[in-house]
Amino acid sequence: MSGDLNIPDAPVIEGAEHLHSGKVRDLYRMVSGEHAGRLLMVASDRISAYDFVLDSTIPDKGAILTRMSLWWFDQLASTVPHHVVSTDVPAAVAGRAVLCEELAMFPVECVARGYLTGSGLLDYRATGEVCGISLPAGLEDGSRLPAPIFTPASKAAVGDHDENVSYDAVVGAVGAETAAALRELTLTIYGRAEEIAREQGIILADTKFEFGARSDTTIVLADEVLTPDSSRFWPAAEWEPGRAQASYDKQIVRDWLTSAESGWDRASGDRPPALPESVIAHTRARYVEAYEILTGEKF
Ligand code: ATP
Ligand code: MG
């Protein structure tokens, strides 16, 4: 276990060395075989809510999100190069891992927002701005922004919150030319993805990308992309600014955890209880549904 996040020890994978575990994914580097030197990014079935990695897992979540991310990389291939090299991964993690090229990651979470909610909404309410971008008065939770905005965040250590930063801070971290390229790429990719999701009746409210550089300085889209863990997806039919929008995936979990039935007091600081089978099954069905609606493919 690491800290009170309750991240389980990463499984041993033959031919790979473990590098890092986040809330949901485990990162390895292949040390032998055809793909020696490649990174192995494994998506577990872990789910987090209210800043806890829950004791319950959601069966197939890792596989669903891996397929969703791969589908998006494919959709975006003419827009931006991506880091995935192969899905021919060790058998122990088949279907929920990818092999990718190791990049020099930029220390910036590249967030695009087309709608106002979450930390963007909090900043707006406090200052009228998000990441130094001033927005019109009168926006509410869930409002569509006049145009999508680039709202970078600094990458926090595991368990800490990412912190919204100004564009100037990105310039300070990576230089003016790279900052401009990251902003441009982020908004272009968001725009394309938002359009694709909208055609399926899903609002892509916001999303986070991570980019890295090849040794020849080419900027490459990395990490996972456009999954419910890195994005907010809302059913367009239920969108109504002025209230919290139902999230596509975790709403069932959040609603149950904060209901009397769970017996959990969020303010207590205690770990949340395990989820009942019905909540797990319902949540799994939502991930499958999100995948199938977006991609038009059966899971
Ligand atoms: P969190 O659970 O909050 O996301 P985390 O970001 O520390 O925590 P992961 O997202 O599981 O945990 O970690 C994946 C790590 O791999 C990130 O640090 C990410 O920047 C890095 N990464 C992603 N793609 C590449 C790549 N192609 N080359 C090098 N590092 C990469
Ligand atoms: Mg991460």
GROMACS .gro file of C-alpha atoms and ligand atoms in nm:
model
  331
    1MET     CA    1   0.000   0.000   0.000
    2SER     CA    2   0.122   0.352  -0.059
    3GLY     CA    3  -0.003   0.620   0.178
    4ASP     CA    4  -0.369   0.651   0.269
    5LEU     CA    5  -0.465   0.647  -0.097
    6ASN     CA    6  -0.473   0.270  -0.059
    7ILE     CA    7  -0.309   0.189  -0.391
    8PRO     CA    8  -0.237  -0.185  -0.385
    9ASP     CA    9   0.112  -0.311  -0.464
   10ALA     CA   10   0.157  -0.342  -0.839
   11PRO     CA   11   0.154  -0.700  -0.963
   12VAL     CA   12   0.485  -0.852  -1.070
   13ILE     CA   13   0.500  -0.881  -1.450
   14GLU     CA   14   0.763  -1.103  -1.601
   15GLY     CA   15   1.001  -0.917  -1.827
   16ALA     CA   16   0.898  -0.578  -1.690
   17GLU     CA   17   1.022  -0.354  -1.409
   18HIS     CA   18   0.767  -0.158  -1.210
   19LEU     CA   19   0.823   0.219  -1.221
   20HIS     CA   20   0.521   0.389  -1.071
   21SER     CA   21   0.162   0.341  -0.962
   22GLY     CA   22  -0.106   0.608  -0.975
   23LYS     CA   23  -0.458   0.587  -0.844
   24VAL     CA   24  -0.572   0.372  -1.131
   25ARG     CA   25  -0.275   0.271  -1.345
   26ASP     CA   26   0.055   0.092  -1.301
   27LEU     CA   27   0.353   0.186  -1.513
   28TYR     CA   28   0.636  -0.052  -1.606
   29ARG     CA   29   0.931  -0.061  -1.841
   30MET     CA   30   0.993  -0.373  -2.047
   31VAL     CA   31   1.339  -0.510  -1.973
   32SER     CA   32   1.342  -0.809  -2.205
   33GLY     CA   33   1.180  -0.937  -2.520
   34GLU     CA   34   1.089  -0.768  -2.845
   35HIS     CA   35   0.970  -0.452  -2.673
   36ALA     CA   36   1.258  -0.406  -2.430
   37GLY     CA   37   1.285  -0.037  -2.342
   38ARG     CA   38   0.918   0.037  -2.411
   39LEU     CA   39   0.687   0.156  -2.136
   40LEU     CA   40   0.403  -0.074  -2.037
   41MET     CA   41   0.102   0.122  -1.918
   42VAL     CA   42  -0.146  -0.099  -1.734
   43ALA     CA   43  -0.498   0.014  -1.651
   44SER     CA   44  -0.634  -0.161  -1.343
   45ASP     CA   45  -1.000  -0.199  -1.245
   46ARG     CA   46  -0.947   0.043  -0.956
   47ILE     CA   47  -1.186   0.332  -0.923
   48SER     CA   48  -1.141   0.651  -0.724
   49ALA     CA   49  -1.404   0.878  -0.577
   50TYR     CA   50  -1.381   1.174  -0.342
   51ASP     CA   51  -1.000   1.141  -0.346
   52PHE     CA   52  -0.999   0.780  -0.230
   53VAL     CA   53  -0.907   0.473  -0.426
   54LEU     CA   54  -1.203   0.256  -0.331
   55ASP     CA   55  -1.168  -0.094  -0.186
   56SER     CA   56  -1.400  -0.222  -0.459
   57THR     CA   57  -1.293  -0.264  -0.818
   58ILE     CA   58  -1.512  -0.239  -1.128
   59PRO     CA   59  -1.472  -0.553  -1.341
   60ASP     CA   60  -1.339  -0.474  -1.692
   61LYS     CA   61  -1.293  -0.103  -1.622
   62GLY     CA   62  -0.924  -0.124  -1.713
   63ALA     CA   63  -1.001  -0.302  -2.039
   64ILE     CA   64  -1.284  -0.065  -2.130
   65LEU     CA   65  -1.076   0.247  -2.067
   66THR     CA   66  -0.778   0.101  -2.252
   67ARG     CA   67  -0.995   0.033  -2.557
   68MET     CA   68  -1.154   0.374  -2.536
   69SER     CA   69  -0.818   0.547  -2.523
   70LEU     CA   70  -0.690   0.340  -2.818
   71TRP     CA   71  -1.002   0.424  -3.016
   72TRP     CA   72  -0.945   0.793  -2.956
   73PHE     CA   73  -0.575   0.777  -3.045
   74ASP     CA   74  -0.687   0.624  -3.371
   75GLN     CA   75  -0.951   0.892  -3.437
   76LEU     CA   76  -0.692   1.161  -3.371
   77ALA     CA   77  -0.404   1.006  -3.563
   78SER     CA   78  -0.427   1.259  -3.846
   79THR     CA   79  -0.428   1.544  -3.592
   80VAL     CA   80  -0.139   1.447  -3.363
   81PRO     CA   81   0.117   1.165  -3.332
   82HIS     CA   82   0.063   0.941  -3.027
   83HIS     CA   83   0.285   0.725  -2.812
   84VAL     CA   84   0.124   0.382  -2.855
   85VAL     CA   85   0.353   0.128  -3.018
   86SER     CA   86   0.174  -0.202  -2.967
   87THR     CA   87  -0.104  -0.380  -2.781
   88ASP     CA   88   0.091  -0.704  -2.784
   89VAL     CA   89   0.138  -0.695  -2.407
   90PRO     CA   90   0.230  -0.965  -2.152
   91ALA     CA   91  -0.054  -1.215  -2.107
   92ALA     CA   92  -0.112  -1.118  -1.744
   93VAL     CA   93  -0.238  -0.775  -1.852
   94ALA     CA   94  -0.382  -0.861  -2.194
   95GLY     CA   95  -0.653  -0.621  -2.305
   96ARG     CA   96  -0.583  -0.358  -2.044
   97ALA     CA   97  -0.236  -0.239  -2.124
   98VAL     CA   98  -0.043  -0.072  -2.402
   99LEU     CA   99   0.322  -0.056  -2.493
  100CYS     CA  100   0.435   0.295  -2.568
  101GLU     CA  101   0.742   0.491  -2.657
  102GLU     CA  102   0.908   0.658  -2.363
  103LEU     CA  103   0.898   1.034  -2.404
  104ALA     CA  104   1.042   1.328  -2.218
  105MET     CA  105   0.715   1.437  -2.060
  106PHE     CA  106   0.631   1.805  -2.028
  107PRO     CA  107   0.548   1.883  -1.665
  108VAL     CA  108   0.209   2.028  -1.756
  109GLU     CA  109  -0.139   1.885  -1.742
  110CYS     CA  110  -0.286   2.026  -2.062
  111VAL     CA  111  -0.651   2.084  -1.984
  112ALA     CA  112  -0.910   2.210  -2.229
  113ARG     CA  113  -1.248   2.325  -2.109
  114GLY     CA  114  -1.551   2.392  -2.323
  115TYR     CA  115  -1.781   2.409  -2.022
  116LEU     CA  116  -1.738   2.553  -1.675
  117THR     CA  117  -1.735   2.321  -1.374
  118GLY     CA  118  -1.506   2.170  -1.111
  119SER     CA  119  -1.189   2.364  -1.027
  120GLY     CA  120  -1.256   2.601  -1.317
  121LEU     CA  121  -1.588   2.699  -1.166
  122LEU     CA  122  -1.431   2.748  -0.821
  123ASP     CA  123  -1.162   2.976  -0.967
  124TYR     CA  124  -1.419   3.167  -1.171
  125ARG     CA  125  -1.639   3.223  -0.867
  126ALA     CA  126  -1.341   3.350  -0.669
  127THR     CA  127  -1.180   3.571  -0.936
  128GLY     CA  128  -1.389   3.582  -1.254
  129GLU     CA  129  -1.098   3.409  -1.425
  130VAL     CA  130  -0.967   3.060  -1.490
  131CYS     CA  131  -0.590   3.029  -1.524
  132GLY     CA  132  -0.568   3.402  -1.590
  133ILE     CA  133  -0.833   3.396  -1.864
  134SER     CA  134  -1.118   3.628  -1.778
  135LEU     CA  135  -1.465   3.502  -1.853
  136PRO     CA  136  -1.796   3.684  -1.891
  137ALA     CA  137  -2.009   3.744  -1.581
  138GLY     CA  138  -2.312   3.529  -1.505
  139LEU     CA  139  -2.176   3.186  -1.590
  140GLU     CA  140  -2.308   2.895  -1.388
  141ASP     CA  141  -2.208   2.539  -1.308
  142GLY     CA  142  -2.216   2.361  -1.643
  143SER     CA  143  -2.235   2.673  -1.861
  144ARG     CA  144  -2.091   2.642  -2.207
  145LEU     CA  145  -1.797   2.879  -2.249
  146PRO     CA  146  -1.795   3.133  -2.533
  147ALA     CA  147  -1.504   2.935  -2.676
  148PRO     CA  148  -1.296   2.647  -2.537
  149ILE     CA  149  -1.005   2.758  -2.319
  150PHE     CA  150  -0.663   2.615  -2.234
  151THR     CA  151  -0.641   2.586  -1.854
  152PRO     CA  152  -0.311   2.419  -1.771
  153ALA     CA  153  -0.238   2.262  -1.435
  154SER     CA  154   0.081   2.166  -1.262
  155LYS     CA  155   0.130   1.795  -1.214
  156ALA     CA  156   0.098   1.713  -0.844
  157ALA     CA  157   0.256   1.418  -0.663
  158VAL     CA  158   0.036   1.109  -0.621
  159GLY     CA  159  -0.250   1.196  -0.386
  160ASP     CA  160  -0.219   1.571  -0.422
  161HIS     CA  161  -0.446   1.786  -0.631
  162ASP     CA  162  -0.322   1.932  -0.955
  163GLU     CA  163  -0.313   2.307  -0.932
  164ASN     CA  164  -0.440   2.535  -1.206
  165VAL     CA  165  -0.163   2.762  -1.332
  166SER     CA  166  -0.141   3.057  -1.567
  167TYR     CA  167  -0.023   3.033  -1.924
  168ASP     CA  168   0.282   3.234  -1.819
  169ALA     CA  169   0.373   2.959  -1.574
  170VAL     CA  170   0.371   2.711  -1.864
  171VAL     CA  171   0.597   2.945  -2.062
  172GLY     CA  172   0.826   2.954  -1.758
  173ALA     CA  173   0.832   2.574  -1.740
  174VAL     CA  174   0.875   2.477  -2.105
  175GLY     CA  175   0.956   2.796  -2.298
  176ALA     CA  176   0.738   3.017  -2.516
  177GLU     CA  177   0.752   2.811  -2.830
  178THR     CA  178   0.660   2.481  -2.665
  179ALA     CA  179   0.391   2.646  -2.451
  180ALA     CA  180   0.227   2.785  -2.762
  181ALA     CA  181   0.245   2.447  -2.931
  182LEU     CA  182   0.092   2.269  -2.631
  183ARG     CA  183  -0.193   2.520  -2.610
  184GLU     CA  184  -0.263   2.496  -2.980
  185LEU     CA  185  -0.254   2.115  -2.981
  186THR     CA  186  -0.471   2.090  -2.672
  187LEU     CA  187  -0.742   2.312  -2.816
  188THR     CA  188  -0.728   2.150  -3.159
  189ILE     CA  189  -0.757   1.798  -3.019
  190TYR     CA  190  -1.031   1.902  -2.778
  191GLY     CA  191  -1.225   2.063  -3.062
  192ARG     CA  192  -1.206   1.751  -3.274
  193ALA     CA  193  -1.297   1.519  -2.987
  194GLU     CA  194  -1.582   1.740  -2.871
  195GLU     CA  195  -1.727   1.726  -3.219
  196ILE     CA  196  -1.701   1.346  -3.236
  197ALA     CA  197  -1.861   1.303  -2.891
  198ARG     CA  198  -2.138   1.550  -2.971
  199GLU     CA  199  -2.239   1.345  -3.274
  200GLN     CA  200  -2.311   1.062  -3.030
  201GLY     CA  201  -2.509   1.281  -2.791
  202ILE     CA  202  -2.229   1.318  -2.540
  203ILE     CA  203  -2.087   1.647  -2.420
  204LEU     CA  204  -1.712   1.647  -2.365
  205ALA     CA  205  -1.712   1.917  -2.100
  206ASP     CA  206  -1.339   1.916  -2.038
  207THR     CA  207  -1.041   1.691  -2.070
  208LYS     CA  208  -0.675   1.659  -1.974
  209PHE     CA  209  -0.393   1.566  -2.209
  210GLU     CA  210  -0.029   1.497  -2.140
  211PHE     CA  211   0.236   1.545  -2.404
  212GLY     CA  212   0.597   1.445  -2.430
  213ALA     CA  213   0.882   1.499  -2.673
  214ARG     CA  214   1.079   1.255  -2.883
  215SER     CA  215   1.454   1.303  -2.898
  216ASP     CA  216   1.401   1.481  -3.232
  217THR     CA  217   1.172   1.725  -3.038
  218THR     CA  218   0.848   1.611  -3.205
  219ILE     CA  219   0.561   1.665  -2.962
  220VAL     CA  220   0.362   1.346  -2.907
  221LEU     CA  221   0.029   1.285  -2.734
  222ALA     CA  222   0.089   1.048  -2.441
  223ASP     CA  223  -0.073   0.896  -2.132
  224GLU     CA  224  -0.437   0.790  -2.173
  225VAL     CA  225  -0.677   1.011  -2.363
  226LEU     CA  226  -1.043   1.099  -2.350
  227THR     CA  227  -1.150   0.838  -2.099
  228PRO     CA  228  -1.391   0.914  -1.816
  229ASP     CA  229  -1.089   0.917  -1.582
  230SER     CA  230  -0.932   1.210  -1.768
  231SER     CA  231  -1.245   1.384  -1.896
  232ARG     CA  232  -1.594   1.488  -1.804
  233PHE     CA  233  -1.857   1.331  -2.026
  234TRP     CA  234  -2.218   1.441  -1.984
  235PRO     CA  235  -2.524   1.304  -2.159
  236ALA     CA  236  -2.620   1.599  -2.383
  237ALA     CA  237  -2.992   1.533  -2.338
  238GLU     CA  238  -2.965   1.593  -1.963
  239TRP     CA  239  -2.742   1.901  -1.979
  240GLU     CA  240  -2.881   2.188  -1.775
  241PRO     CA  241  -2.651   2.468  -1.659
  242GLY     CA  242  -2.708   2.593  -1.306
  243ARG     CA  243  -2.670   2.260  -1.132
  244ALA     CA  244  -2.408   1.984  -1.106
  245GLN     CA  245  -2.434   1.768  -1.419
  246ALA     CA  246  -2.466   1.394  -1.373
  247SER     CA  247  -2.129   1.243  -1.463
  248TYR     CA  248  -2.143   0.959  -1.707
  249ASP     CA  249  -1.949   0.707  -1.503
  250LYS     CA  250  -1.911   0.779  -1.134
  251GLN     CA  251  -2.246   0.931  -1.050
  252ILE     CA  252  -2.385   0.602  -0.925
  253VAL     CA  253  -2.084   0.553  -0.698
  254ARG     CA  254  -2.092   0.909  -0.565
  255ASP     CA  255  -2.466   0.899  -0.506
  256TRP     CA  256  -2.442   0.574  -0.313
  257LEU     CA  257  -2.141   0.684  -0.106
  258THR     CA  258  -2.318   1.001   0.002
  259SER     CA  259  -2.652   0.827   0.067
  260ALA     CA  260  -2.761   0.719   0.415
  261GLU     CA  261  -2.735   0.357   0.302
  262SER     CA  262  -2.355   0.364   0.281
  263GLY     CA  263  -2.323   0.484   0.640
  264TRP     CA  264  -2.020   0.688   0.530
  265ASP     CA  265  -1.960   1.040   0.649
  266ARG     CA  266  -1.753   1.219   0.388
  267ALA     CA  267  -1.647   1.483   0.640
  268SER     CA  268  -1.509   1.223   0.883
  269GLY     CA  269  -1.194   1.160   0.679
  270ASP     CA  270  -1.259   0.785   0.713
  271ARG     CA  271  -1.213   0.561   0.413
  272PRO     CA  272  -1.534   0.493   0.222
  273PRO     CA  273  -1.690   0.147   0.260
  274ALA     CA  274  -1.683  -0.122  -0.009
  275LEU     CA  275  -1.953  -0.085  -0.273
  276PRO     CA  276  -2.251  -0.322  -0.287
  277GLU     CA  277  -2.264  -0.561  -0.583
  278SER     CA  278  -2.553  -0.372  -0.741
  279VAL     CA  279  -2.358  -0.045  -0.747
  280ILE     CA  280  -2.055  -0.223  -0.896
  281ALA     CA  281  -2.267  -0.388  -1.167
  282HIS     CA  282  -2.448  -0.065  -1.247
  283THR     CA  283  -2.120   0.126  -1.271
  284ARG     CA  284  -1.965  -0.137  -1.494
  285ALA     CA  285  -2.268  -0.112  -1.722
  286ARG     CA  286  -2.220   0.267  -1.744
  287TYR     CA  287  -1.857   0.227  -1.857
  288VAL     CA  288  -1.963  -0.026  -2.118
  289GLU     CA  289  -2.242   0.205  -2.231
  290ALA     CA  290  -2.010   0.505  -2.258
  291TYR     CA  291  -1.768   0.298  -2.466
  292GLU     CA  292  -2.038   0.161  -2.694
  293ILE     CA  293  -2.215   0.493  -2.748
  294LEU     CA  294  -1.893   0.680  -2.825
  295THR     CA  295  -1.729   0.425  -3.049
  296GLY     CA  296  -2.033   0.257  -3.196
  297GLU     CA  297  -1.859  -0.074  -3.120
  298LYS     CA  298  -1.972  -0.355  -2.890
  299PHE     CA  299  -1.749  -0.409  -2.590
  300ATP     P1  300  -0.298   0.990  -1.104
  300ATP     O1  301  -0.353   0.867  -1.049
  300ATP     O2  302  -0.340   1.112  -1.030
  300ATP     O3  303  -0.315   1.002  -1.254
  300ATP     P2  304  -0.022   0.968  -1.168
  300ATP     O4  305  -0.035   1.063  -1.283
  300ATP     O5  306   0.098   0.977  -1.082
  300ATP     O6  307  -0.144   0.979  -1.072
  300ATP     P3  308  -0.052   0.760  -1.359
  300ATP     O7  309  -0.140   0.849  -1.439
  300ATP     O8  310  -0.092   0.619  -1.340
  300ATP     O9  311  -0.032   0.819  -1.218
  300ATP    O10  312   0.096   0.761  -1.412
  300ATP     C1  313   0.131   0.750  -1.542
  300ATP     C2  314   0.260   0.827  -1.558
  300ATP    O11  315   0.317   0.798  -1.685
  300ATP     C3  316   0.238   0.977  -1.554
  300ATP    O12  317   0.339   1.033  -1.476
  300ATP     C4  318   0.252   1.018  -1.698
  300ATP    O13  319   0.299   1.150  -1.711
  300ATP     C5  320   0.353   0.918  -1.748
  300ATP     N1  321   0.353   0.892  -1.892
  300ATP     C6  322   0.247   0.875  -1.974
  300ATP     N2  323   0.285   0.850  -2.101
  300ATP     C7  324   0.422   0.851  -2.101
  300ATP     C8  325   0.523   0.833  -2.202
  300ATP     N3  326   0.490   0.805  -2.328
  300ATP     N4  327   0.651   0.845  -2.165
  300ATP     C9  328   0.686   0.871  -2.036
  300ATP     N5  329   0.597   0.888  -1.937
  300ATP    C10  330   0.466   0.879  -1.967
  301MG      MG  331  -0.200   1.049  -1.428
   0.00000   0.00000   0.00000
